[in-house]
XYZ file of C-alpha atoms in Angstrom:
639
model
C -0.150 30.091 -21.645
C 2.794 30.546 -24.061
C 1.874 27.240 -25.749
C -1.698 28.417 -26.230
C -0.403 31.659 -27.768
C 1.841 29.744 -30.178
C -1.073 27.562 -31.292
C -3.268 30.638 -31.782
C -0.527 32.408 -33.746
C -0.048 29.358 -35.995
C -3.779 29.138 -36.690
C -3.839 32.858 -37.497
C -1.016 32.481 -40.040
C -2.755 29.482 -41.585
C -5.964 31.465 -41.978
C -4.168 34.451 -43.519
C -2.252 32.341 -46.049
C -5.494 30.740 -47.184
C -7.859 33.709 -46.891
C -10.060 34.325 -49.915
C -7.951 36.160 -52.487
C -8.072 33.978 -55.633
C -9.318 35.788 -58.750
C -7.752 33.575 -61.433
C -4.550 32.955 -63.315
C -2.828 31.018 -66.082
C 0.177 28.766 -66.745
C 2.224 29.112 -69.936
C 5.558 27.723 -71.131
C 8.273 28.760 -73.586
C 10.741 26.637 -75.549
C 14.304 27.817 -74.821
C 16.168 25.531 -77.222
C 17.097 21.849 -77.264
C 14.877 20.125 -74.666
C 14.710 23.094 -72.295
C 11.498 24.893 -71.375
C 10.585 27.738 -69.042
C 7.262 27.801 -67.201
C 5.428 30.911 -66.074
C 2.633 31.167 -63.526
C 0.451 34.267 -63.433
C -1.778 34.637 -60.382
C -4.545 37.233 -60.129
C -5.119 38.339 -56.542
C -7.945 40.213 -54.860
C -6.008 42.915 -53.020
C -8.708 42.959 -50.348
C -7.604 39.473 -49.291
C -4.426 37.737 -48.219
C -1.037 38.555 -49.677
C 0.870 36.048 -51.821
C 4.105 34.148 -51.389
C 6.709 36.580 -52.730
C 9.431 33.918 -52.898
C 8.210 30.976 -54.988
C 5.339 28.666 -55.833
C 5.229 25.058 -57.022
C 3.729 23.539 -60.141
C 2.884 19.865 -59.933
C 3.577 17.638 -62.968
C 1.378 14.698 -63.935
C 1.791 11.742 -66.330
C 5.541 12.382 -66.712
C 7.849 9.441 -65.908
C 10.466 11.392 -63.924
C 9.372 14.998 -63.345
C 6.912 15.618 -60.508
C 7.308 19.291 -59.521
C 8.609 22.553 -60.964
C 9.576 25.490 -58.750
C 8.575 28.880 -60.131
C 10.311 31.875 -58.566
C 8.685 35.210 -57.819
C 9.436 37.759 -60.566
C 7.199 40.784 -60.065
C 3.797 42.074 -59.028
C 1.684 44.618 -60.869
C -1.405 46.572 -59.807
C -4.127 45.779 -62.371
C -6.715 48.015 -60.750
C -8.363 50.278 -63.359
C -6.241 53.324 -64.239
C -8.165 56.596 -64.056
C -7.863 60.308 -63.287
C -9.467 61.711 -60.146
C -11.088 65.117 -60.671
C -12.479 67.540 -58.087
C -15.765 66.218 -56.778
C -15.190 62.792 -58.314
C -14.382 59.356 -56.933
C -10.802 58.234 -56.449
C -9.085 55.286 -58.153
C -9.090 51.711 -56.933
C -5.674 50.773 -55.581
C -4.127 47.496 -54.502
C -2.068 48.908 -51.653
C 0.399 46.617 -49.928
C 0.215 43.486 -47.822
C -2.834 41.640 -46.565
C -6.152 43.374 -47.210
C -4.349 46.371 -48.746
C -6.986 47.062 -51.405
C -9.457 49.913 -51.093
C -12.485 48.206 -52.646
C -13.857 45.510 -54.951
C -11.920 45.788 -58.196
C -8.510 46.385 -56.605
C -6.582 43.555 -58.275
C -2.957 42.495 -58.519
C -1.073 40.427 -61.092
C 1.742 38.311 -59.641
C 4.260 36.602 -61.944
C 6.423 33.560 -61.148
C 8.912 31.971 -63.553
C 10.962 28.774 -63.508
C 14.573 28.074 -64.320
C 15.080 26.020 -67.525
C 13.365 22.637 -67.237
C 14.412 19.670 -69.409
C 11.470 17.838 -70.982
C 12.290 14.610 -72.798
C 10.231 11.719 -74.062
C 6.764 11.596 -75.549
C 3.634 12.604 -73.632
C 0.918 9.939 -73.237
C -2.483 10.315 -74.866
C -3.788 12.379 -71.935
C -0.732 14.647 -72.184
C 1.607 15.978 -69.556
C -0.334 18.178 -67.153
C 1.189 21.042 -65.157
C -1.048 22.260 -62.325
C -1.135 24.982 -59.708
C -3.646 25.014 -56.849
C -4.629 27.707 -54.365
C -7.326 28.304 -51.748
C -9.737 30.016 -51.522
C -11.980 31.843 -53.952
C -13.655 35.139 -53.235
C -16.844 34.929 -51.223
C -18.230 37.726 -53.434
C -18.674 35.384 -56.424
C -22.345 35.241 -57.375
C -22.360 32.456 -59.989
C -20.727 29.753 -57.811
C -22.242 27.972 -54.823
C -20.465 28.703 -51.519
C -17.420 30.043 -53.410
C -15.218 30.731 -50.373
C -15.234 27.003 -49.533
C -13.531 26.166 -52.822
C -10.072 26.757 -54.243
C -8.741 26.897 -57.785
C -6.740 24.585 -60.041
C -4.946 26.040 -63.057
C -3.505 23.710 -65.688
C -1.446 23.688 -68.867
C -1.110 20.532 -70.951
C 1.388 19.322 -73.526
C 0.173 16.578 -75.855
C 2.921 16.420 -78.459
C 6.597 17.366 -78.409
C 7.721 15.658 -81.619
C 8.658 19.211 -82.607
C 9.586 21.995 -80.157
C 6.603 23.983 -78.950
C 5.825 27.097 -76.957
C 2.360 27.540 -75.532
C -0.021 30.244 -76.752
C 0.625 33.602 -75.086
C -1.977 35.868 -73.456
C -0.888 39.328 -74.605
C -3.716 41.356 -73.034
C -4.337 41.499 -69.294
C -7.877 40.622 -68.175
C -10.505 43.343 -68.140
C -11.728 42.490 -64.649
C -13.901 45.473 -63.725
C -16.706 46.919 -65.843
C -20.095 48.561 -65.560
C -23.399 46.724 -65.451
C -25.822 47.615 -68.217
C -23.187 48.349 -70.875
C -21.998 45.905 -73.565
C -18.900 44.045 -72.404
C -16.262 43.116 -74.952
C -12.853 41.625 -74.248
C -10.133 39.803 -76.143
C -7.095 38.320 -74.403
C -5.098 38.814 -77.650
C -3.711 35.287 -77.700
C -0.909 34.587 -80.159
C 1.068 31.440 -80.849
C 4.867 31.660 -81.316
C 4.771 28.540 -83.516
C 1.916 29.825 -85.707
C -0.248 26.894 -84.629
C -4.004 27.072 -85.182
C -5.911 28.172 -82.080
C -9.381 27.247 -80.872
C -11.147 28.976 -77.979
C -13.830 27.534 -75.713
C -15.276 28.003 -72.243
C -13.719 25.793 -69.562
C -14.878 24.260 -66.293
C -13.682 25.975 -63.078
C -12.159 23.323 -60.787
C -11.608 23.142 -57.050
C -8.103 22.721 -55.626
C -6.954 19.176 -54.766
C -4.410 19.016 -51.947
C -4.304 15.198 -52.065
C -4.532 12.489 -54.703
C -3.528 12.388 -58.360
C -4.727 14.749 -61.064
C -7.719 13.052 -62.667
C -10.489 15.540 -63.499
C -13.421 15.595 -63.112
C -12.907 13.192 -60.192
C -9.905 14.984 -58.734
C -10.126 17.940 -58.813
C -13.902 18.256 -58.943
C -15.842 20.948 -60.805
C -17.208 23.759 -58.656
C -21.031 23.805 -58.621
C -22.758 26.775 -60.224
C -25.850 28.380 -58.778
C -29.111 28.001 -60.675
C -29.162 29.948 -63.929
C -25.410 29.646 -64.539
C -23.030 27.033 -65.971
C -19.475 26.985 -67.265
C -20.918 27.478 -70.767
C -23.101 30.348 -69.526
C -21.063 31.973 -66.754
C -22.592 35.478 -66.882
C -26.207 36.515 -66.209
C -28.462 35.686 -69.133
C -31.975 36.755 -70.124
C -33.513 34.206 -67.737
C -32.197 36.342 -64.866
C -32.967 39.695 -66.487
C -34.725 40.005 -69.823
C -32.341 42.809 -70.806
C -29.253 40.622 -70.336
C -27.384 39.097 -73.269
C -25.648 35.770 -72.618
C -21.878 35.442 -72.943
C -20.551 34.423 -76.370
C -16.947 33.352 -76.969
C -15.749 33.442 -80.581
C -13.986 30.082 -81.113
C -11.695 31.480 -83.818
C -10.364 34.713 -82.326
C -11.266 34.481 -78.617
C -13.470 37.572 -78.559
C -15.797 37.541 -75.518
C -19.034 39.547 -75.504
C -22.079 39.857 -73.239
C -24.288 42.481 -71.650
C -25.412 42.186 -68.045
C -27.642 44.549 -66.120
C -27.137 42.268 -63.102
C -24.467 43.495 -60.700
C -22.161 40.817 -59.297
C -18.923 38.821 -59.517
C -18.648 35.998 -62.042
C -16.026 33.253 -62.416
C -15.186 32.448 -66.032
C -12.574 30.277 -67.731
C -11.272 30.458 -71.317
C -9.441 27.400 -72.702
C -7.081 27.779 -75.678
C -6.232 24.659 -77.692
C -3.329 24.732 -80.158
C -3.386 22.463 -83.219
C -0.608 21.671 -85.680
C -1.399 19.713 -88.822
C -4.777 18.863 -87.316
C -3.213 17.346 -84.168
C -3.765 18.772 -80.686
C -0.399 20.078 -79.475
C -1.158 21.935 -76.262
C -3.872 23.343 -74.040
C -3.676 26.449 -71.887
C -6.330 28.280 -69.933
C -7.032 31.582 -68.256
C -9.480 31.851 -65.383
C -10.747 35.255 -64.259
C -13.316 36.803 -61.928
C -15.390 39.485 -63.642
C -16.638 42.330 -61.453
C -19.779 44.160 -62.664
C -20.549 47.324 -60.723
C -23.207 50.044 -60.985
C -21.731 53.089 -62.733
C -22.444 56.628 -63.867
C -25.107 56.153 -66.540
C -23.929 59.192 -68.523
C -20.480 57.805 -69.356
C -20.084 55.445 -72.302
C -17.125 53.536 -73.738
C -14.970 55.046 -76.480
C -16.000 54.047 -80.002
C -13.506 52.237 -82.253
C -14.965 52.715 -85.730
C -14.924 49.653 -88.022
C -12.282 50.469 -90.656
C -13.549 48.288 -93.520
C -16.575 47.968 -95.798
C -17.486 51.604 -95.433
C -17.333 51.539 -91.659
C -19.297 48.308 -91.263
C -16.660 45.636 -90.667
C -13.547 44.834 -88.662
C -12.592 42.087 -91.136
C -10.549 42.280 -94.354
C -9.317 39.755 -96.924
C -6.161 40.488 -98.944
C -3.772 38.615 -101.214
C -0.260 37.819 -100.032
C 1.902 40.653 -101.278
C -0.777 43.329 -100.829
C -0.127 46.445 -98.775
C -2.666 46.795 -95.956
C -3.236 50.414 -95.008
C -6.165 51.828 -93.048
C -7.040 54.487 -90.501
C -8.040 53.490 -86.996
C -10.391 56.081 -85.500
C -11.323 56.225 -81.803
C -13.752 58.836 -80.497
C -15.218 59.673 -77.082
C -17.205 62.926 -76.641
C -17.979 62.269 -72.948
C -16.565 64.493 -70.197
C -15.477 64.108 -66.606
C -17.919 64.846 -63.784
C -16.500 68.384 -63.526
C -16.915 69.033 -67.259
C -13.265 68.575 -68.221
C -12.338 66.444 -71.234
C -11.688 62.768 -70.788
C -8.385 61.253 -71.822
C -8.577 58.341 -74.267
C -5.789 55.774 -74.199
C -5.209 53.413 -77.122
C -3.376 50.147 -76.497
C -2.857 47.362 -78.957
C -1.418 43.998 -79.766
C 0.522 43.657 -83.031
C 1.903 40.096 -82.942
C 4.801 39.581 -85.299
C 6.361 36.155 -85.644
C 7.105 36.676 -89.351
C 8.209 39.970 -90.889
C 7.576 42.463 -92.339
C 5.666 43.482 -89.228
C 2.580 45.700 -88.990
C 2.968 49.139 -87.474
C 1.079 52.254 -86.397
C 2.237 55.807 -86.970
C 2.036 56.442 -83.213
C 3.620 54.498 -80.392
C 1.404 52.515 -78.029
C 0.034 53.183 -75.531
C -1.064 56.555 -76.924
C -3.227 59.068 -75.039
C -5.220 62.036 -76.350
C -8.463 63.884 -75.565
C -11.688 63.396 -77.505
C -10.298 61.550 -80.513
C -7.391 59.398 -81.673
C -6.687 58.716 -85.330
C -3.780 56.521 -86.306
C -2.727 54.710 -89.455
C -2.153 50.946 -89.575
C 0.358 49.769 -92.203
C 1.364 46.215 -93.049
C 3.206 44.993 -96.121
C 2.221 41.355 -96.549
C 4.474 38.902 -98.391
C 4.520 35.237 -99.339
C 6.060 34.553 -95.921
C 2.768 35.482 -94.273
C 1.028 32.377 -95.661
C 3.614 29.965 -94.176
C 2.901 27.896 -91.084
C 5.387 27.365 -88.284
C 7.062 24.540 -90.201
C 7.539 26.653 -93.335
C 4.708 25.013 -95.282
C 2.599 27.340 -97.417
C -1.103 27.451 -96.583
C -4.074 28.434 -98.708
C -4.883 31.129 -96.150
C -3.501 32.507 -92.901
C -5.607 34.635 -90.578
C -4.188 37.314 -88.303
C -5.974 38.995 -85.397
C -4.940 42.415 -84.105
C -6.564 43.464 -80.829
C -6.954 47.124 -79.889
C -8.190 48.498 -76.583
C -9.476 52.033 -76.023
C -10.279 53.300 -72.524
C -11.305 56.582 -70.948
C -10.027 57.741 -67.549
C -13.202 58.185 -65.483
C -12.842 57.009 -61.878
C -13.272 54.563 -60.340
C -14.241 52.396 -63.328
C -13.137 53.744 -66.706
C -15.099 52.637 -69.748
C -13.266 50.255 -72.083
C -13.832 49.179 -75.673
C -12.038 46.365 -77.520
C -11.862 45.867 -81.283
C -10.463 42.756 -82.943
C -9.191 43.509 -86.448
C -9.110 40.288 -88.480
C -7.081 40.135 -91.693
C -7.198 37.035 -93.892
C -4.115 36.684 -96.118
C -4.826 34.538 -99.172
C -2.343 32.503 -101.165
C -3.215 33.498 -104.724
C -2.965 31.343 -107.818
C -3.295 28.005 -106.070
C -3.723 25.183 -108.579
C -5.645 22.095 -107.526
C -3.653 18.971 -108.292
C -5.225 16.940 -111.114
C -6.356 13.418 -110.357
C -4.440 10.558 -111.947
C -6.497 9.493 -114.971
C -4.951 6.064 -115.515
C -1.780 4.011 -115.130
C -0.540 1.787 -117.939
C 2.127 -0.903 -117.756
C 4.021 -1.332 -121.029
C 5.663 -4.518 -122.293
C 8.912 -3.547 -120.573
C 6.975 -3.282 -117.277
C 7.550 0.468 -117.121
C 4.639 2.454 -115.713
C 3.118 5.337 -117.654
C 1.088 7.579 -115.333
C -1.326 10.022 -116.972
C -3.307 13.056 -115.763
C -5.394 15.715 -117.541
C -3.972 19.037 -118.697
C -4.137 22.016 -116.365
C -6.629 24.761 -117.090
C -5.625 27.545 -119.433
C -3.834 30.372 -117.666
C -2.221 28.152 -115.034
C 1.309 28.946 -116.179
C 1.428 32.247 -114.280
C 1.328 30.572 -110.862
C 2.566 27.055 -111.731
C 5.918 25.931 -110.349
C 6.212 22.139 -110.742
C 4.566 18.728 -111.009
C 5.790 16.031 -108.648
C 5.012 12.307 -108.647
C 5.082 10.356 -105.387
C 4.302 6.889 -104.145
C 3.477 6.041 -100.558
C 6.060 3.283 -100.762
C 9.035 5.168 -102.255
C 8.381 8.900 -101.823
C 9.299 11.346 -104.578
C 9.752 9.546 -107.904
C 9.876 12.283 -110.539
C 9.233 15.954 -111.135
C 8.987 18.404 -114.003
C 8.736 22.162 -114.446
C 6.716 21.756 -117.654
C 3.223 23.172 -117.096
C 1.993 21.258 -120.176
C 3.164 17.849 -118.947
C 0.459 15.176 -118.678
C 2.438 12.027 -117.871
C 5.409 10.488 -116.112
C 7.159 7.234 -117.020
C 8.899 5.390 -114.211
C 11.039 2.214 -114.137
C 9.468 -1.205 -113.580
C 8.040 -2.180 -110.228
C 6.737 -5.645 -109.550
C 3.871 -4.914 -107.227
C 1.007 -2.472 -106.837
C 2.013 0.914 -105.416
C -0.004 3.952 -104.321
C 0.760 6.927 -106.558
C -0.258 10.569 -106.262
C 0.496 13.857 -108.005
C 1.366 17.164 -106.364
C 1.379 20.614 -107.923
C 3.573 23.391 -106.550
C 1.909 26.737 -107.164
C 0.694 29.904 -105.494
C 2.663 32.726 -103.927
C 6.335 31.946 -104.486
C 5.416 28.515 -105.853
C 5.519 27.092 -102.339
C 1.974 25.759 -101.936
C 1.575 22.032 -102.573
C -1.767 20.525 -103.523
C -2.141 16.749 -103.750
C -4.274 14.332 -105.709
C -5.852 11.196 -104.282
C -3.768 8.029 -104.354
C -4.274 5.581 -107.223
C -2.756 2.114 -107.645
C -1.401 0.536 -110.797
C -3.195 -2.734 -111.632
C -0.719 -5.480 -110.812
C -1.740 -8.889 -112.155
C -0.434 -12.220 -110.862
C -0.758 -15.586 -112.614
C -0.852 -18.868 -110.722
C -0.518 -22.156 -112.608
C -1.970 -24.960 -110.452
C -1.172 -27.506 -113.224
C -4.802 -28.542 -113.491
C -5.570 -27.028 -116.855
C -6.451 -23.576 -115.508
C -4.789 -20.199 -115.036
C -5.704 -18.406 -111.793
C -5.553 -14.601 -112.148
C -5.534 -12.100 -109.267
C -5.175 -8.316 -109.338
C -5.890 -5.195 -107.278
C -8.373 -2.351 -107.688
C -6.935 1.075 -108.638
C -9.075 2.688 -105.906
C -11.179 1.208 -103.129
C -14.197 3.057 -104.504
C -14.160 3.633 -108.266
C -14.120 7.172 -109.592
C -17.283 8.229 -111.447
C -15.490 8.079 -114.811
C -14.333 4.457 -114.338
C -15.988 1.653 -116.272
C -18.061 -0.737 -114.183
C -16.167 -3.833 -115.421
C -12.624 -5.052 -115.988
C -11.795 -6.618 -119.377
C -9.580 -9.716 -119.308
C -7.363 -10.589 -122.274
C -5.172 -13.576 -123.165
C -2.113 -13.123 -125.353
C -1.794 -15.884 -127.937
C 0.027 -15.886 -130.234
C 2.649 -13.351 -129.121
C 1.471 -9.715 -129.285
C -2.065 -10.736 -130.193
C -4.552 -10.285 -127.324
C -7.873 -12.083 -127.387
C -10.758 -10.876 -125.248
C -11.738 -13.527 -122.701
C -14.308 -12.069 -120.353
C -15.382 -9.105 -118.220
C -15.974 -9.025 -114.467
C -17.428 -6.337 -112.127
C -15.141 -3.712 -110.550
C -15.175 -5.296 -107.104
C -14.183 -8.730 -108.462
C -10.417 -9.073 -108.656
C -9.931 -12.749 -109.447
C -10.613 -14.907 -112.511
C -9.973 -18.541 -113.497
C -9.313 -19.282 -117.162
C -9.755 -22.845 -118.425
C -6.928 -23.685 -120.840
C -8.083 -24.922 -124.243
C -4.685 -25.244 -125.917
C -2.581 -28.358 -125.720
C 0.659 -26.826 -124.432
C 1.492 -23.161 -124.990
C 3.156 -20.184 -123.320
C 0.308 -17.783 -122.534
C 0.211 -14.224 -121.148
C -2.700 -12.300 -119.619
C -3.630 -8.655 -119.158
C -6.433 -6.851 -117.281
C -7.769 -3.518 -118.569
C -10.090 -0.938 -117.022
C -11.561 1.741 -119.232
C -12.052 5.314 -118.036
C -13.532 8.344 -119.738
C -10.122 9.547 -120.930
C -7.699 6.598 -120.960
C -7.401 2.970 -119.905
C -5.684 1.263 -117.017
C -3.826 -1.805 -118.132
C -1.909 -4.268 -116.031
C 1.395 -5.993 -116.524
C 1.242 -9.240 -118.580
C 2.425 -12.252 -116.571
C 2.843 -15.527 -118.474
C 3.519 -19.245 -118.048
C 3.594 -22.499 -119.988
C 0.084 -23.853 -119.660
C -1.424 -27.172 -120.736
C -5.004 -28.179 -121.132
C -6.179 -31.259 -119.229
C -8.868 -32.368 -121.683
C -8.759 -36.106 -122.557
C -9.062 -36.608 -126.360
C -11.861 -38.819 -127.751
C -10.800 -42.203 -129.229
C -10.682 -41.557 -132.979
C -13.047 -43.452 -135.309
C -11.431 -44.556 -138.563
C -13.492 -44.005 -141.643
C -10.867 -45.034 -144.249
C -8.004 -47.536 -144.433
C -5.818 -47.862 -147.535
C -2.437 -48.919 -148.844
C -0.179 -46.691 -150.945
C 1.677 -48.929 -153.310
C 4.080 -46.192 -154.309
C 5.324 -45.695 -150.767
C 4.504 -49.067 -149.409
C 2.725 -47.365 -146.432
C -0.679 -47.714 -144.857
C -3.039 -44.704 -144.993
C -5.486 -44.128 -142.131
C -8.114 -41.359 -142.003
C -10.407 -40.203 -139.159
C -12.530 -37.220 -138.222
C -11.008 -34.270 -136.219
C -11.132 -34.734 -132.452
C -13.738 -32.531 -130.806
C -11.718 -32.460 -127.571
């Protein structure tokens, strides 16, 4: 009997630790310096299910040569149930309570945070990246967009694709808006920012099952969770096919703003994937999975209104020049009342990310609560620093997103409104680098590189010209805005040259021309009465202002060039038949353009014709008595 009790007790504990409580989560990481990183796991728990491990959890590591697990220690837990004010005759708030099944209804949700000690990451990730996963079982049986949801678990993942430079993952600054009312427009923004100022892209992700065995290899292991008919990972909320009044979910790929409208009550699993790019390369990938709860609500209560501050109250988007002062009023109104007629409280929260100062500010501290209306002033002094990327390189434009959340305090589900303020900061006075017009090789084999003059008025934002080659890097520079050429020492090959112009705010923005090669001509003497010429094209595809043919010249006598022939642009070889008995000859190849000519170096060699002379035919024979010599005369030799 005692043995049977022990077995029963063990099975009971197993069931409790795996009871349906999974509502989502995310994994992020932070660079601590040197090769050290700290990982954070956030787990969203349905308080009506099993409790969590309040000691530690384990992340599994994939594709890394030596690291296989990371222990994340329990840090804190926070009740994310909607905050509201109970009034006489009204419903009470949702609360998480404590322990297993401590919640008092659907929508009682808890946020649990775990964090690792410093973890050393060395080496280079493979093409598929290093993957850091967390798995749990099981999902809520209340989910209406997944098939048999309580039979599936969850896998959360963060990926690192490139650590050539230190990197911290994007950060989710706004907690999920889990609970909302059916029949009202839903809007949410997780207010993601990137500590490294990397470019972010948002997309819907596939919810995956847990995988207690085997290696991480999606979609084989773990496998995607099947959706019920009418739903998919790209359409995770009820659309018009389910109810004609519904509006399908839309995720803005640039700022992460999520919108939809569903009149269909239910619970919906949804995943948002955030990809971070640096210099066009994928650096990292993080994701947040959540379970949205749509409930029937009081039809007379509506969300607060955050008035668009720009374009006469029509837009949340503004474009300014670096150095401009941004100043606008943010107005939030809500005329609705509580069920007993008392005024509702409006609470304004916001996300003002600031990696580079000066930082934006409001004239009230957040969160800020008032009744009926909130009006606050947003102030931000932009500078040239606000158009720099994380590596200090000036950009033509940097875009900043500021997310504000306004909520009332009606129980049990307060109405919430999000507004994403987007401000584009432009780098003014950017000068496009001119294209190299031609490259000429003089008789000393120096290269003269020419480009057209800059447009009138460029001096106000011009900082410098710089000449580079792919082979040797920076070759020359000048601060003269009127410069149109550089002369560089001899090189005895073809190199790839390009011009940069430093301009814009603070003179820190660099624009670049296309690469252009000098024409480098080689001469081969096969000692058969010919000269074999070979050269390179300035560009693989000719510019529109290039001539269609090269002109080939032979220098004889010295400093006198005779035109030999012309060949099409794509032909870069020519054989000249020597018609001089024995001379030192040089050659040059030219290419005309609309403004100047390319000309090559002038290689030379002693060359001899191989033509056999005709046997001369004498037409006169005489004897000079004064000199006692014979005189012979014949016609000139045609050979």
